[in-house]
Amino acid sequence: MTSPFSFQLFTSAIALPLEWDTIAVTNLFLTRNYLQILEKSAPSNMDCHFIGIYQDNQLKGIALAQFLDLNQVPSYGARDKSLKTNIRNFAFKNFGAHVLVFGNNMLTGQNAMAFANDIPKDTALQCIQQASKALEKKYKSLGKKVHISTYKDFEKKEISDFEIPSFKNYYRFSTQPSMLFFIKESWKKEQDYIDALSKKYRDQYKRARKKAAGIEKRKLHLEDIIHFEERIYELYLHVAQNAPFNTFFLAKNHFQKLKEILKDQFLFYGYFIDDELIGFNTLLKNGNTMETYFLGYDDLLQREKMLYLNMLYDMIAYSINKGFNEIVFARTALEIKSSVGAIPVEMQGLMRHSNPLINRFMPLLFPYLEPETIWQERNPFK
């Protein structure tokens, strides 16, 4: 008997069916608009594929897959110089350069898939698994064998959906947590947040704001983003290249495309001293959630002016004033984000290597692939 369920692969976001957004309704990062941005300004080492899951020709689920060619990344991260880092880089170059990611490698959180309420999740996941095999076959025909297939950034309650036979050979792993900032209902303005801080962290807030004297913050529009494109990219690269681990670098036109397509859903703030752009941060409105996106800064001025910390306070202030429920601060800089009130939420994923022997030893190998971060959690509130 033929199954009523099937999948379809789309390589162009423009070709996605109109009903796609009825499934993606609660997640900006799975909408046709955002996927068009990915298509038009994805990192050069990334191919995006969009998967539709159908029941009797009716769309019941959607998913995003990204193929990453890590051989095209000039540097996996310039900050750390250690034997473990060198082993990791060698392993990726030789045994893990071609990665098929279900989810969005540029973001933190479950941005991999969404389903209609009336489709069984195990059936939907089996369809995605079939799509994965089709993509692996496609890349093999192009001379690019997929080394690692992975499903990223699920919370504990979500990862249990994968406890089905199709995924029994996948290694379950935990990565750095996502830092979430929950806004209390009683906070209506920034001062409410400041009043909730303990004396130590109120003093930190005052010190940071004092250090920022002389900095002008501006909301940049599309023409401004285009005008400052070279400087924006220079500031972004400075931060990105000093990260402990990179699997991509943004395309230079990425912020321009975001503003063109998402308009007021995408916010870009520049920080200036004497009309010179010294830093920027970006935000995306995702329903009641504010998502922090990429940023950049001049490192010397960042330290002198406590610019990064001031950016975090600005994001909190804006989100409170505009009535958002939470802020996704994502990964990296865990301790400083904790010091402003963000809390860690564990993220899990699944991974399978195409080589059965390597896959068998994945629990031993994975610690070499994931950079270790040692940090201390803070509680800034009374």
Coordinates of C-alpha atoms in Angstrom, one line a residue:
M1 CA 0.0 0.0 0.0
T2 CA 1.4 3.4 -1.0
S3 CA 1.9 5.9 1.8
P4 CA -0.1 9.1 1.6
F5 CA 2.9 11.0 2.9
S6 CA 5.7 12.3 0.7
F7 CA 8.3 15.1 0.6
Q8 CA 9.4 17.6 -2.0
L9 CA 12.8 19.4 -2.1
F10 CA 12.8 23.0 -3.2
T11 CA 16.1 24.8 -4.0
S12 CA 14.5 28.2 -4.4
A13 CA 12.6 30.1 -1.8
I14 CA 10.7 32.0 -4.4
A15 CA 9.2 28.6 -5.6
L16 CA 7.8 27.7 -2.2
P17 CA 4.0 27.3 -2.1
L18 CA 1.9 30.1 -0.7
E19 CA 0.6 27.9 2.1
W20 CA 4.2 27.5 3.4
D21 CA 3.7 30.5 5.7
T22 CA 0.6 29.0 7.3
I23 CA 2.9 26.2 8.7
A24 CA 5.7 28.7 9.6
V25 CA 3.3 31.1 11.2
T26 CA 5.0 31.1 14.7
N27 CA 8.6 31.3 13.5
L28 CA 10.0 34.1 11.4
F29 CA 13.1 32.1 10.5
L30 CA 11.0 29.5 8.6
T31 CA 8.9 32.0 6.6
R32 CA 9.2 32.5 2.8
N33 CA 10.5 36.0 3.4
Y34 CA 13.4 35.0 5.6
L35 CA 14.3 32.0 3.5
Q36 CA 14.5 34.4 0.5
I37 CA 17.1 36.4 2.4
L38 CA 19.1 33.2 2.9
E39 CA 18.8 32.4 -0.7
K40 CA 20.0 35.8 -1.8
S41 CA 22.7 36.4 0.8
A42 CA 23.8 33.0 2.3
P43 CA 27.5 32.5 3.2
S44 CA 29.5 31.4 0.2
N45 CA 30.1 27.9 1.6
M46 CA 26.4 27.2 2.3
D47 CA 23.6 25.8 0.1
C48 CA 20.0 26.0 1.4
H49 CA 17.3 23.4 0.7
F50 CA 13.7 23.7 1.7
I51 CA 11.6 20.6 2.4
G52 CA 7.8 20.3 2.1
I53 CA 6.1 17.4 3.7
Y54 CA 2.8 16.4 2.1
Q55 CA -0.2 14.2 3.0
D56 CA -2.2 13.5 -0.2
N57 CA -0.8 16.6 -1.9
Q58 CA -1.6 18.8 1.1
L59 CA 1.3 20.6 2.8
K60 CA 1.6 19.4 6.4
G61 CA 5.2 20.2 7.3
I62 CA 8.2 22.3 6.4
A63 CA 11.9 22.0 7.1
L64 CA 15.2 23.8 6.3
A65 CA 18.4 22.0 5.5
Q66 CA 21.8 23.6 4.9
F67 CA 24.8 22.0 3.2
L68 CA 28.1 23.4 4.5
D69 CA 31.4 22.9 2.8
L70 CA 33.9 23.7 5.6
N71 CA 36.8 23.4 3.1
Q72 CA 35.8 26.8 1.9
V73 CA 36.1 28.4 5.4
P74 CA 39.5 30.2 5.5
S75 CA 39.7 30.0 9.3
Y76 CA 37.7 28.0 11.8
G77 CA 38.6 30.5 14.5
A78 CA 41.7 32.5 15.1
R79 CA 41.3 33.0 18.9
D80 CA 42.4 29.7 20.3
K81 CA 45.8 28.2 19.6
S82 CA 46.1 24.8 21.3
L83 CA 46.7 21.1 20.5
K84 CA 43.0 20.3 20.9
T85 CA 42.1 23.1 18.5
N86 CA 44.6 21.8 15.9
I87 CA 43.2 18.3 16.2
R88 CA 39.7 19.6 15.8
N89 CA 40.6 21.6 12.7
F90 CA 42.4 18.6 11.2
A91 CA 39.4 16.3 11.9
F92 CA 37.0 18.7 10.2
K93 CA 39.2 19.2 7.2
N94 CA 39.7 15.5 6.6
F95 CA 36.6 13.7 8.1
G96 CA 33.9 16.3 8.5
A97 CA 34.2 19.0 5.9
H98 CA 30.8 18.3 4.3
V99 CA 28.0 18.8 6.8
L100 CA 24.3 18.5 6.2
V101 CA 22.5 20.6 8.9
F102 CA 18.8 20.4 9.6
G103 CA 18.2 23.8 11.1
N104 CA 19.8 27.1 10.6
N105 CA 23.6 27.1 11.3
M106 CA 23.5 30.9 11.5
L107 CA 21.1 31.0 14.5
T108 CA 20.5 29.4 17.9
G109 CA 17.3 27.6 18.6
Q110 CA 14.9 25.2 16.9
N111 CA 14.6 26.7 13.4
A112 CA 14.8 23.4 11.6
M113 CA 11.1 22.4 11.1
A114 CA 7.5 23.0 11.8
F115 CA 4.4 20.7 11.4
A116 CA 0.7 21.0 11.2
N117 CA -1.1 19.8 14.3
D118 CA -2.7 16.9 12.5
I119 CA 0.4 15.1 11.2
P120 CA 2.0 12.5 13.5
K121 CA 5.5 13.7 14.4
D122 CA 7.2 10.4 13.9
T123 CA 5.7 10.3 10.3
A124 CA 6.9 13.8 9.6
L125 CA 10.4 13.0 10.9
Q126 CA 10.6 9.9 8.7
C127 CA 9.8 12.1 5.7
I128 CA 12.6 14.4 6.7
Q129 CA 14.9 11.5 7.0
Q130 CA 14.0 10.4 3.5
A131 CA 14.7 13.9 2.3
S132 CA 18.1 13.8 4.0
K133 CA 19.0 10.6 2.1
A134 CA 17.9 12.2 -1.1
L135 CA 20.2 15.2 -0.4
E136 CA 23.1 12.9 0.5
K137 CA 22.6 11.1 -2.8
K138 CA 22.5 14.4 -4.7
Y139 CA 25.8 15.7 -3.2
K140 CA 27.4 12.3 -3.8
S141 CA 26.6 12.6 -7.5
L142 CA 28.3 16.0 -7.4
G143 CA 31.5 14.5 -5.9
K144 CA 30.8 15.9 -2.4
K145 CA 30.1 13.1 0.0
V146 CA 28.2 14.2 3.1
H147 CA 30.4 13.3 6.1
I148 CA 28.1 14.5 9.0
S149 CA 24.3 14.8 9.1
T150 CA 23.0 16.8 12.1
Y151 CA 19.8 18.1 13.6
K152 CA 20.5 21.1 15.8
D153 CA 19.2 23.1 18.7
F154 CA 16.3 21.3 20.2
E155 CA 15.2 21.7 23.8
K156 CA 15.0 18.5 26.0
K157 CA 11.2 18.2 25.5
E158 CA 11.6 18.4 21.7
I159 CA 14.5 16.0 21.2
S160 CA 12.4 13.1 22.6
D161 CA 10.4 13.2 19.3
F162 CA 13.5 11.7 17.6
E163 CA 13.3 8.5 19.7
I164 CA 12.2 6.4 16.7
P165 CA 13.9 3.7 14.8
S166 CA 14.9 6.0 11.9
F167 CA 17.3 7.9 14.3
K168 CA 18.7 5.0 16.4
N169 CA 22.2 5.4 14.9
Y170 CA 22.4 9.1 15.7
Y171 CA 24.5 10.4 18.5
R172 CA 22.7 12.7 20.9
F173 CA 24.9 15.7 21.9
S174 CA 24.6 18.8 24.0
T175 CA 26.2 22.1 22.9
Q176 CA 26.7 25.4 24.6
P177 CA 23.4 26.7 26.0
S178 CA 21.3 29.4 24.5
M179 CA 21.1 32.4 26.7
L180 CA 17.5 33.5 27.2
F181 CA 16.3 36.7 28.9
F182 CA 12.8 36.6 30.3
I183 CA 11.0 39.9 30.7
K184 CA 8.8 40.1 33.8
E185 CA 5.2 41.3 33.3
S186 CA 5.7 44.0 35.9
W187 CA 8.5 45.6 33.8
K188 CA 7.0 48.3 31.6
K189 CA 10.1 50.5 31.2
E190 CA 13.9 50.2 31.5
Q191 CA 13.9 51.7 35.0
D192 CA 11.9 48.7 36.2
Y193 CA 14.7 46.4 35.1
I194 CA 17.3 48.6 36.8
D195 CA 15.4 48.7 40.0
A196 CA 15.3 44.9 40.0
L197 CA 19.1 44.6 40.0
S198 CA 21.1 44.1 43.1
K199 CA 23.5 46.9 44.2
K200 CA 26.5 45.2 42.6
Y201 CA 24.9 45.0 39.2
R202 CA 23.2 48.4 39.4
D203 CA 26.7 49.7 39.9
Q204 CA 27.8 47.7 36.9
Y205 CA 25.0 49.3 34.9
K206 CA 25.9 52.8 36.0
R207 CA 29.6 52.3 35.3
A208 CA 28.9 51.0 31.7
R209 CA 26.5 53.9 30.9
K210 CA 29.1 56.4 32.2
K211 CA 31.8 54.8 30.1
A212 CA 29.6 55.2 27.0
A213 CA 29.7 59.0 27.2
G214 CA 30.5 60.5 23.8
I215 CA 28.9 57.6 21.9
E216 CA 25.9 58.4 19.6
K217 CA 23.5 55.5 18.9
R218 CA 21.6 55.7 15.6
K219 CA 18.9 53.6 14.1
L220 CA 20.1 52.9 10.5
H221 CA 17.8 52.6 7.5
L222 CA 18.4 50.8 4.3
E223 CA 20.3 53.6 2.6
D224 CA 22.5 54.0 5.7
I225 CA 23.3 50.2 5.7
I226 CA 24.3 50.4 2.1
H227 CA 26.4 53.6 2.7
F228 CA 28.3 52.0 5.6
E229 CA 28.5 48.5 4.1
E230 CA 32.3 48.2 4.0
R231 CA 32.8 49.5 7.5
I232 CA 29.9 47.3 8.8
Y233 CA 31.6 44.2 7.3
E234 CA 35.0 45.2 8.7
L235 CA 33.5 45.5 12.2
Y236 CA 31.6 42.2 11.8
L237 CA 34.6 40.3 10.6
H238 CA 36.7 41.5 13.5
V239 CA 34.3 39.9 15.9
A240 CA 33.6 36.8 13.8
Q241 CA 37.3 36.0 13.2
N242 CA 38.1 36.2 16.9
A243 CA 35.3 33.7 17.8
P244 CA 36.6 30.3 19.1
F245 CA 35.0 28.5 16.2
N246 CA 33.5 29.4 12.8
T247 CA 31.7 27.4 10.1
F248 CA 30.8 30.3 7.9
F249 CA 31.2 34.0 7.3
L250 CA 28.3 36.2 6.3
A251 CA 27.9 37.6 2.8
K252 CA 28.7 41.3 2.6
N253 CA 25.1 42.1 1.4
H254 CA 23.4 40.1 4.1
F255 CA 22.2 43.1 6.2
Q256 CA 21.1 44.9 3.2
K257 CA 18.9 42.0 2.1
L258 CA 17.5 41.7 5.6
K259 CA 16.4 45.3 5.6
E260 CA 15.0 45.2 2.0
I261 CA 12.8 42.2 2.7
L262 CA 12.0 42.3 6.4
K263 CA 11.8 46.1 6.7
D264 CA 10.8 47.1 10.3
Q265 CA 11.0 43.5 11.5
F266 CA 14.8 43.9 11.2
L267 CA 16.5 46.6 13.4
F268 CA 20.0 47.9 12.8
Y269 CA 21.7 50.2 15.3
G270 CA 25.0 51.9 14.7
Y271 CA 27.2 53.4 17.4
F272 CA 29.3 56.4 16.4
I273 CA 32.0 58.6 17.8
D274 CA 32.5 61.9 15.9
D275 CA 30.5 60.4 12.9
E276 CA 32.7 57.3 12.7
L277 CA 31.0 54.0 13.0
I278 CA 32.6 52.1 15.8
G279 CA 30.1 49.3 16.4
F280 CA 26.7 48.0 15.5
N281 CA 24.1 45.4 16.7
T282 CA 21.1 43.9 15.0
L283 CA 17.7 42.6 16.2
L284 CA 14.9 40.6 14.6
K285 CA 11.3 40.7 15.8
N286 CA 10.0 37.1 16.0
G287 CA 6.4 37.3 17.3
N288 CA 6.7 38.1 21.1
T289 CA 10.4 37.2 21.1
M290 CA 13.2 39.5 20.3
E291 CA 16.1 37.7 18.6
T292 CA 19.6 39.2 18.8
Y293 CA 21.4 38.8 15.5
F294 CA 25.0 39.6 14.4
L295 CA 27.0 42.5 15.7
G296 CA 30.4 44.1 15.2
Y297 CA 32.7 46.5 17.0
D298 CA 36.2 48.1 17.2
D299 CA 37.9 46.0 19.9
L300 CA 39.9 48.8 21.4
L301 CA 36.9 51.1 21.8
Q302 CA 34.8 48.2 22.9
R303 CA 37.0 47.8 25.9
E304 CA 37.4 51.4 26.7
K305 CA 33.7 52.2 26.3
M306 CA 32.3 48.9 27.6
L307 CA 30.4 48.9 24.3
Y308 CA 29.3 45.3 24.2
L309 CA 27.8 45.5 27.7
N310 CA 26.0 48.8 26.7
M311 CA 24.6 47.0 23.6
L312 CA 23.1 44.3 25.8
Y313 CA 21.5 47.0 28.1
D314 CA 20.2 48.8 25.0
M315 CA 18.6 45.5 23.7
I316 CA 17.0 44.9 27.0
A317 CA 15.7 48.4 27.3
Y318 CA 14.2 48.4 23.8
S319 CA 12.5 45.0 24.3
I320 CA 11.0 46.0 27.6
N321 CA 9.7 49.3 26.2
K322 CA 8.2 47.6 23.2
G323 CA 6.4 44.9 25.3
F324 CA 8.3 41.7 24.2
N325 CA 8.2 38.6 26.4
E326 CA 11.8 37.4 26.0
I327 CA 15.1 38.0 24.3
V328 CA 17.2 35.3 22.7
F329 CA 20.8 36.2 23.3
A330 CA 22.0 33.0 21.7
R331 CA 25.5 31.6 22.4
T332 CA 28.9 33.1 23.0
A333 CA 29.9 35.6 25.8
L334 CA 27.8 33.5 28.2
E335 CA 29.1 35.1 31.4
I336 CA 28.5 38.7 30.4
K337 CA 25.0 37.8 29.2
S338 CA 24.4 36.1 32.5
S339 CA 25.5 39.2 34.3
V340 CA 22.7 41.2 32.7
G341 CA 20.1 38.5 33.6
A342 CA 20.0 36.0 30.8
I343 CA 19.8 32.3 31.9
P344 CA 21.2 29.3 30.1
V345 CA 18.8 26.9 28.4
E346 CA 20.4 23.5 27.3
M347 CA 20.2 22.7 23.6
Q348 CA 20.6 19.2 22.3
G349 CA 21.1 17.8 18.8
L350 CA 21.6 14.6 16.9
M351 CA 24.6 13.7 14.7
R352 CA 25.5 10.8 12.5
H353 CA 28.8 10.3 10.6
S354 CA 28.7 8.5 7.2
N355 CA 31.6 6.3 8.2
P356 CA 30.2 3.6 10.5
L357 CA 33.4 3.2 12.5
I358 CA 33.7 7.0 13.1
N359 CA 30.1 7.1 14.0
R360 CA 30.5 4.3 16.5
F361 CA 33.1 6.4 18.4
M362 CA 31.3 9.7 18.1
P363 CA 30.8 9.9 21.9
L364 CA 34.6 9.9 22.3
L365 CA 35.3 12.2 19.3
F366 CA 32.6 14.9 19.9
P367 CA 34.4 16.7 22.7
Y368 CA 37.2 17.5 20.2
L369 CA 34.6 19.0 17.8
E370 CA 32.8 21.2 20.2
P371 CA 34.9 24.0 21.8
E372 CA 34.8 23.8 25.6
T373 CA 33.6 27.0 27.4
I374 CA 34.2 27.4 31.1
W375 CA 32.1 30.2 32.6
Q376 CA 30.4 31.2 35.8
E377 CA 26.7 31.8 35.9
R378 CA 25.6 35.1 37.5
N379 CA 22.4 36.3 39.1
P380 CA 22.2 40.1 38.9
F381 CA 18.7 40.4 40.5
K382 CA 17.8 41.1 44.2

